[in-house]
Coordinates of C-alpha atoms in Angstrom, one line a residue:
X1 CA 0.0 0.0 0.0
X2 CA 2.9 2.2 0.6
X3 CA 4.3 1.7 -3.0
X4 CA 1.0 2.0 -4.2
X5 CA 0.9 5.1 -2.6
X6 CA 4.4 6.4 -4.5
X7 CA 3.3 5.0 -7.8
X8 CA -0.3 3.8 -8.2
X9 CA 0.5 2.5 -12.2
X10 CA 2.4 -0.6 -10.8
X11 CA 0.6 -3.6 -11.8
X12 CA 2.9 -5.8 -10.2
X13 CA 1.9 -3.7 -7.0
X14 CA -1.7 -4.1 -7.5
X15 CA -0.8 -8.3 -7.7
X16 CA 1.2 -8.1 -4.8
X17 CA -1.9 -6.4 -2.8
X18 CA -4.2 -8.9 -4.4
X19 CA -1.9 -11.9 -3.1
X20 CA -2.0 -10.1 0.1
X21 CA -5.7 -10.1 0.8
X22 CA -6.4 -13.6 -0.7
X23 CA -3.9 -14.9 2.2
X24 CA -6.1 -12.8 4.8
X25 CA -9.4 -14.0 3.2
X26 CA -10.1 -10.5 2.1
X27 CA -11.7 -11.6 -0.9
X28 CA -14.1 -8.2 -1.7
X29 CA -10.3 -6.2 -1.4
X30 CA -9.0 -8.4 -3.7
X31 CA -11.8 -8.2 -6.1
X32 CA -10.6 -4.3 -6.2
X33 CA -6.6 -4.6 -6.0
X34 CA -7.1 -7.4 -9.3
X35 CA -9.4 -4.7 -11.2
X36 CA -7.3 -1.8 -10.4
X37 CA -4.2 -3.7 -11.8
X38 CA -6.2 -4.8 -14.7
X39 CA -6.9 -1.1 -15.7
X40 CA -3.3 -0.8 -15.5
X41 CA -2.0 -4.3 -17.7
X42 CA -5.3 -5.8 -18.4
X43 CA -3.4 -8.9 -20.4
X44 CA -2.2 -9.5 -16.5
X45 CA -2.8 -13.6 -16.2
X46 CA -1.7 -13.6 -12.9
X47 CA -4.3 -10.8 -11.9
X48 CA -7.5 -12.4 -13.8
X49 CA -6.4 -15.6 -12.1
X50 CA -6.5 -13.9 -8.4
X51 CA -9.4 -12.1 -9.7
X52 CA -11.3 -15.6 -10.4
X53 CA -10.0 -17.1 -7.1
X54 CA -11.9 -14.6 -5.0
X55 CA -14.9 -15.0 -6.9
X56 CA -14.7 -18.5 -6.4
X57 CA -14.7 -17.6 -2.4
X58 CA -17.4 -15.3 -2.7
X59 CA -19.5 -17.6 -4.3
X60 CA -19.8 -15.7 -7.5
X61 CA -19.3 -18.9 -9.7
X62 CA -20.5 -17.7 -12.9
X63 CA -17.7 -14.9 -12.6
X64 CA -15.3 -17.0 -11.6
X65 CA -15.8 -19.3 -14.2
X66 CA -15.7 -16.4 -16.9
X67 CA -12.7 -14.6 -15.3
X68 CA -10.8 -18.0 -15.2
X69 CA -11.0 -18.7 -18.5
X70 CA -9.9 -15.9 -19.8
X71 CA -6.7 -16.3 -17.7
X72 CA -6.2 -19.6 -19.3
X73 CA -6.4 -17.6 -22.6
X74 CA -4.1 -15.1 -22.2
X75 CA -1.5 -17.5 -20.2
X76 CA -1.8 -21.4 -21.4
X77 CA 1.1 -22.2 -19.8
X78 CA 0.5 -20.5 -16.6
X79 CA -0.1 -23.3 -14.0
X80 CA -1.8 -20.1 -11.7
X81 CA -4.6 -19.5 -14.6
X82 CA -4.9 -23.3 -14.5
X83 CA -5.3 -23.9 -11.1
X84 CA -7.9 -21.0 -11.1
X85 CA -9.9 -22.5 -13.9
X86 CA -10.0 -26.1 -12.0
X87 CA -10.9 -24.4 -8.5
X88 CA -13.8 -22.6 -10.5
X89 CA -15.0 -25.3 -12.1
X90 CA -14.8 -27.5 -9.0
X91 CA -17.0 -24.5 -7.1
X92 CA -19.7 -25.1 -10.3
X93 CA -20.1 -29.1 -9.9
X94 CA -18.1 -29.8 -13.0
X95 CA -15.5 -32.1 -11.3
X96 CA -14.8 -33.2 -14.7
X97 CA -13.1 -30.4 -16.1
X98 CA -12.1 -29.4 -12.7
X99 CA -9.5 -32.8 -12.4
X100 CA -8.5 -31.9 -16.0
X101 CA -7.3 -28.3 -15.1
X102 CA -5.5 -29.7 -12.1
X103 CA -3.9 -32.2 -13.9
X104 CA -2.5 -29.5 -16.4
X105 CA -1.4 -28.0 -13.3
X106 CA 0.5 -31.0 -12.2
X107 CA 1.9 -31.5 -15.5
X108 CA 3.3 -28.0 -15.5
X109 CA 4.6 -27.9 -12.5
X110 CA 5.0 -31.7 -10.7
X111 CA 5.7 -30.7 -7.5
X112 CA 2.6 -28.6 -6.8
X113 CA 1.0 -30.8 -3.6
X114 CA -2.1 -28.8 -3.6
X115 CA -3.0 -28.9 -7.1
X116 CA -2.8 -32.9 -6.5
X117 CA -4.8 -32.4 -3.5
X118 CA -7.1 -31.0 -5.2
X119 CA -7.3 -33.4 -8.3
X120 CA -8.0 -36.2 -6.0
X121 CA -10.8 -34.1 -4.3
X122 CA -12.1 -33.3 -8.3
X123 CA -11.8 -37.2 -9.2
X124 CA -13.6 -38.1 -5.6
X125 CA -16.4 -35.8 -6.7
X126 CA -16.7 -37.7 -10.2
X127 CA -18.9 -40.2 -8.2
X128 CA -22.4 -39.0 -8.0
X129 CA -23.1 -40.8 -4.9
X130 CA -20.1 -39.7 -3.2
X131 CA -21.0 -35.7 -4.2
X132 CA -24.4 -36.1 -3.1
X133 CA -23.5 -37.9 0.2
X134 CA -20.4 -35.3 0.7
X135 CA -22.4 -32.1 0.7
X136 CA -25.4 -33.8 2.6
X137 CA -22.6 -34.1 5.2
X138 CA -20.9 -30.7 4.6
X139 CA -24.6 -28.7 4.9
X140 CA -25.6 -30.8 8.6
X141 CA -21.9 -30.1 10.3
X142 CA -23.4 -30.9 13.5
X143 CA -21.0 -29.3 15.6
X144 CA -20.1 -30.6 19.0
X145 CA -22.3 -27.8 21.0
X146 CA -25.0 -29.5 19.4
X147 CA -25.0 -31.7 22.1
X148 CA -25.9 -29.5 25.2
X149 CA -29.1 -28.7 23.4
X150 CA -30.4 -33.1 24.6
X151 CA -31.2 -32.0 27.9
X152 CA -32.9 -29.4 26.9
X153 CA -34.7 -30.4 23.6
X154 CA -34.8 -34.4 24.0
X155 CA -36.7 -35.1 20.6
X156 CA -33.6 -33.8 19.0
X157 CA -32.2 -37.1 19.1
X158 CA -33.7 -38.1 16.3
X159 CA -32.1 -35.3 14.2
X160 CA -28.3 -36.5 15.9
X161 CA -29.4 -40.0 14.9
X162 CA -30.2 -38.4 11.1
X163 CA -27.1 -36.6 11.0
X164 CA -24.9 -39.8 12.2
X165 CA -26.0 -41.7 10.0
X166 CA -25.6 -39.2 6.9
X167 CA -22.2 -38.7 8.1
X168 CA -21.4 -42.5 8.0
X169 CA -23.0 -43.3 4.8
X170 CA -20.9 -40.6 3.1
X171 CA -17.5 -42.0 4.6
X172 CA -18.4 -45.6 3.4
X173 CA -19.0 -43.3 -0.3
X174 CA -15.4 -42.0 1.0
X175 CA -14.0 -45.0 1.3
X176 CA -15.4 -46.8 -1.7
X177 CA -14.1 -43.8 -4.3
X178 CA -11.0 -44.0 -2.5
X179 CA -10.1 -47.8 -3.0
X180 CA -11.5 -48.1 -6.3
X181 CA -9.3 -44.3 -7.7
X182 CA -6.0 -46.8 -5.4
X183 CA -6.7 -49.7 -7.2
X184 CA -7.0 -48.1 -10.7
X185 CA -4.1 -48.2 -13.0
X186 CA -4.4 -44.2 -13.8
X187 CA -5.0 -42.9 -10.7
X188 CA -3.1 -45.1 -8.0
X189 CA -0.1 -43.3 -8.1
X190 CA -2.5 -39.9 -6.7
X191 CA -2.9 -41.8 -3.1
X192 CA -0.6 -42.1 -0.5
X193 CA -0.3 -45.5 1.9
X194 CA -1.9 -44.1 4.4
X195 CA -4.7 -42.6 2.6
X196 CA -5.4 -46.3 0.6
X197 CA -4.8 -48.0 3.4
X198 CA -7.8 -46.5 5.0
X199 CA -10.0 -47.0 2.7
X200 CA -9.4 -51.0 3.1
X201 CA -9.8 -50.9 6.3
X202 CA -12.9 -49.2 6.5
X203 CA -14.2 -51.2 3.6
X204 CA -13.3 -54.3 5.2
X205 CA -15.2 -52.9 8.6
X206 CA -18.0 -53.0 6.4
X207 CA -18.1 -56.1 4.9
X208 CA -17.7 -58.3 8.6
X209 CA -19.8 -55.8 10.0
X210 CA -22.3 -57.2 7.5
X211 CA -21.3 -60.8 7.8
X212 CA -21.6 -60.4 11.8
X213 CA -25.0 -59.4 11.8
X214 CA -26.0 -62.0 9.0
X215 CA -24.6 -65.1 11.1
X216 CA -26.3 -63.2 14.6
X217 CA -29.6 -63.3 12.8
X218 CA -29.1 -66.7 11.5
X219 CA -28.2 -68.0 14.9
X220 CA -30.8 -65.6 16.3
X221 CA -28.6 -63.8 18.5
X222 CA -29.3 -60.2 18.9
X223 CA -25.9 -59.3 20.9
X224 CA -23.9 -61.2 17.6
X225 CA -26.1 -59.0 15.2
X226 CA -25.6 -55.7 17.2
X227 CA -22.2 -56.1 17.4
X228 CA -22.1 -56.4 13.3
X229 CA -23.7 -52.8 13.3
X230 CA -21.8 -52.4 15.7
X231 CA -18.4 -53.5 13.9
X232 CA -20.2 -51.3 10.5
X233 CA -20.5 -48.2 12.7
X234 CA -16.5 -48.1 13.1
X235 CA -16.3 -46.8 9.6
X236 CA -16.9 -43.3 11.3
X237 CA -14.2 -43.1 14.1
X238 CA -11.6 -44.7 11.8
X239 CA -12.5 -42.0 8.6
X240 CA -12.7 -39.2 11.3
X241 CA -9.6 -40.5 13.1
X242 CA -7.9 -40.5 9.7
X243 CA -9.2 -37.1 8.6
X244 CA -7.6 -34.9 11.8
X245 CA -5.2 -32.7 11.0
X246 CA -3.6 -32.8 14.3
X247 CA -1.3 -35.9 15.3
X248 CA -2.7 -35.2 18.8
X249 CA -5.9 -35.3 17.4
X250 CA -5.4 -38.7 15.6
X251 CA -4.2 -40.4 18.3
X252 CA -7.2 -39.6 20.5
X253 CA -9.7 -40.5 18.2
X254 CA -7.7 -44.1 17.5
X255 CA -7.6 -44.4 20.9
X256 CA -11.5 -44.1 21.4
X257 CA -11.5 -46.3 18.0
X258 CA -9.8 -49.2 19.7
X259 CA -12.3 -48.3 22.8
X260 CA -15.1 -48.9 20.5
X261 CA -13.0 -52.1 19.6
X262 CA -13.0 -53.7 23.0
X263 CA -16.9 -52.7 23.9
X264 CA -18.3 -54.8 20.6
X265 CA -15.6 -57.9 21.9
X266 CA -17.0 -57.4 25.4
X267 CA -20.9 -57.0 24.4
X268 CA -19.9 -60.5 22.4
X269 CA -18.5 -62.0 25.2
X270 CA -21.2 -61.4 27.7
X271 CA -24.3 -61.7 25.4
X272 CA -24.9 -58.2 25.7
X273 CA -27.0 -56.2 23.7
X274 CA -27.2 -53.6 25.3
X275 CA -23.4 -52.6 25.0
X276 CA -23.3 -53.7 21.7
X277 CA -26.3 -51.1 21.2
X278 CA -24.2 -48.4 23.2
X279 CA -20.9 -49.3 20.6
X280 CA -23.2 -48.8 18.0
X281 CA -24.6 -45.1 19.2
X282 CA -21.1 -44.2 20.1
X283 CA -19.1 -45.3 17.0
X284 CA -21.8 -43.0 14.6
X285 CA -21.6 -40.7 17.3
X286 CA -18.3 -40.0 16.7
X287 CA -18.7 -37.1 14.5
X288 CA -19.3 -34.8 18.0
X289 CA -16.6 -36.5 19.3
X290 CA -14.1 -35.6 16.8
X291 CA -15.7 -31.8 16.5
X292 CA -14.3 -31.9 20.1
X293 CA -11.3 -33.0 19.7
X294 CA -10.6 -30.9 16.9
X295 CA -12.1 -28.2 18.7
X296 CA -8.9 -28.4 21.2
X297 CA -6.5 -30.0 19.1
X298 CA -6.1 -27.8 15.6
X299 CA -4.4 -29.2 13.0
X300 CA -1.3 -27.0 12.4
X301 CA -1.5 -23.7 9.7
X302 CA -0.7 -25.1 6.2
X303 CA 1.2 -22.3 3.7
X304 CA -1.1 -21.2 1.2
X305 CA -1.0 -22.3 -2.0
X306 CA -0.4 -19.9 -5.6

């Protein structure tokens, strides 16, 4: 702002500021530091392609879009005016051409971890189930205060009960895209161990979940058949678990995991229903669990991206 103030023709300047106020989230002030630049060098790629970022943020996807493109246009090889176009794409539900403009990013510059971050994000949201299921979970948060309000509104339960199970449905979607994208020849090579790894186990919850509480109706035992939902219902802590950007974080929720773990072996052991019921509650009923723990544990500040 101070050069600006000593020579306000600086394009360069006006980027700089633009830069600036995308880092603090100050999308409106970008919106104006990009356009006053523009006025100044309007064949800027750089500035149309901060100019489309903040659009993107302020939900202005048509802009975006429009402004994107036209970065693209006056820069092909600019991997910035790429990423822009695949960021406003991925904000207008085209998660096709979204993973194509990240993978142009990638090719022009193959150490870019966010842009392959975000490609895997664009290819996840190829599956139609998984995009549906992933926004039902991202519109009912169900933050962990949510839980002070039982005591005073009871019948709410039935909404946590709604909300768990949305939340576990879409991480068995999660985990599904996940394994299949890890076990395709094109894409393997986008997922790391850990993030694969995952995916199997939490698929593999779900399929003896399922053959637990076959044989426990078979045999007509309802602890054995609880304790399959039971087993099904660890999908959630393990995704959650895996999802924590704090190490702390991760190790707290693995450690309720293997709690979880050693209620379904107990409610077995003892012919219990009832605990297996409790496992069952409390393993979907992780999401609160990890809103706390997140809460106190914040994963640490990542640097920004282009």
């Amino acid at each position: 702002e101070t050069s600006l103030a000593h020579n306000p023709e600086s394009a360069s300047t006006w980027e700089l500021l633009a830069r600036a106020h995308l880092r603090l989230g100050q999308y409106r002030q970008v919106v104006e530091a990009a356009r006053r630049g523009l006025a100044i060098d309007p064949q800027e790629s750089d500035l149309v392609s901060l100019l489309a970022m903040a659009h993107v943020e302020l939900g202005e996807t048509e802009q975006a879009r429009a402004a994107a493109a036209n970065a693209v246009r006056l820069d092909p090889e600019s991997e910035t005016a790429h990423l822009a176009y695949g960021h406003a794409a991925l904000a207008a539900g085209d998660a096709k051409t979204a993973a194509a403009a990240f993978r142009e990013v990638l090719r022009l510059d193959p150490g870019f971890d966010p842009a392959r971050d975000l490609l895997v994000t664009a290819l996840k949201r190829r599956n139609p189930l998984y995009r549906i299921l992933s926004n039902l979970r991202g519109r009912f948060l169900g933050g962990w205060r949510m839980v002070l309000l039982l005591p005073a509104v009871p019948p709410l339960v039935a909404v946590f009960v709604l909300i768990a199970v949305l939340h576990w449905a879409a991480w068995v979607a999660e985990a599904v895209t996940v394994l299949r994208l890890a076990r395709a020849k094109a894409t393997r090579l986008l997922f790391e161990g850990v993030e694969a790894r995952v995916a199997l186990a939490s698929c593999a919850l779900l399929a003896a979940g399922v053959g637990v509480l076959a044989l426990g109706i078979a045999l007509g035992q309802d602890a054995l058949g609880t304790a399959g939902a039971a087993v099904m219902a660890l999908v959630t802590p393990v995704q959650e678990a895996a999802h924590t950007g704090s190490a702390r974080g991760r190790r707290v929720l693995y450690g309720w995991t293997g709690l979880l773990v050693v209620a379904i072996v107990a409610s077995v052991a003892l012919g219990s229903t009832g605990v297996a019921l409790l496992a069952v509650y409390a393993g979907i009923g992780t999401i609160w669990v990890a809103a706390g723990v997140r809460r106190f544990s914040p994963a640490p500040e990542r640097p920004p991206g282009r």
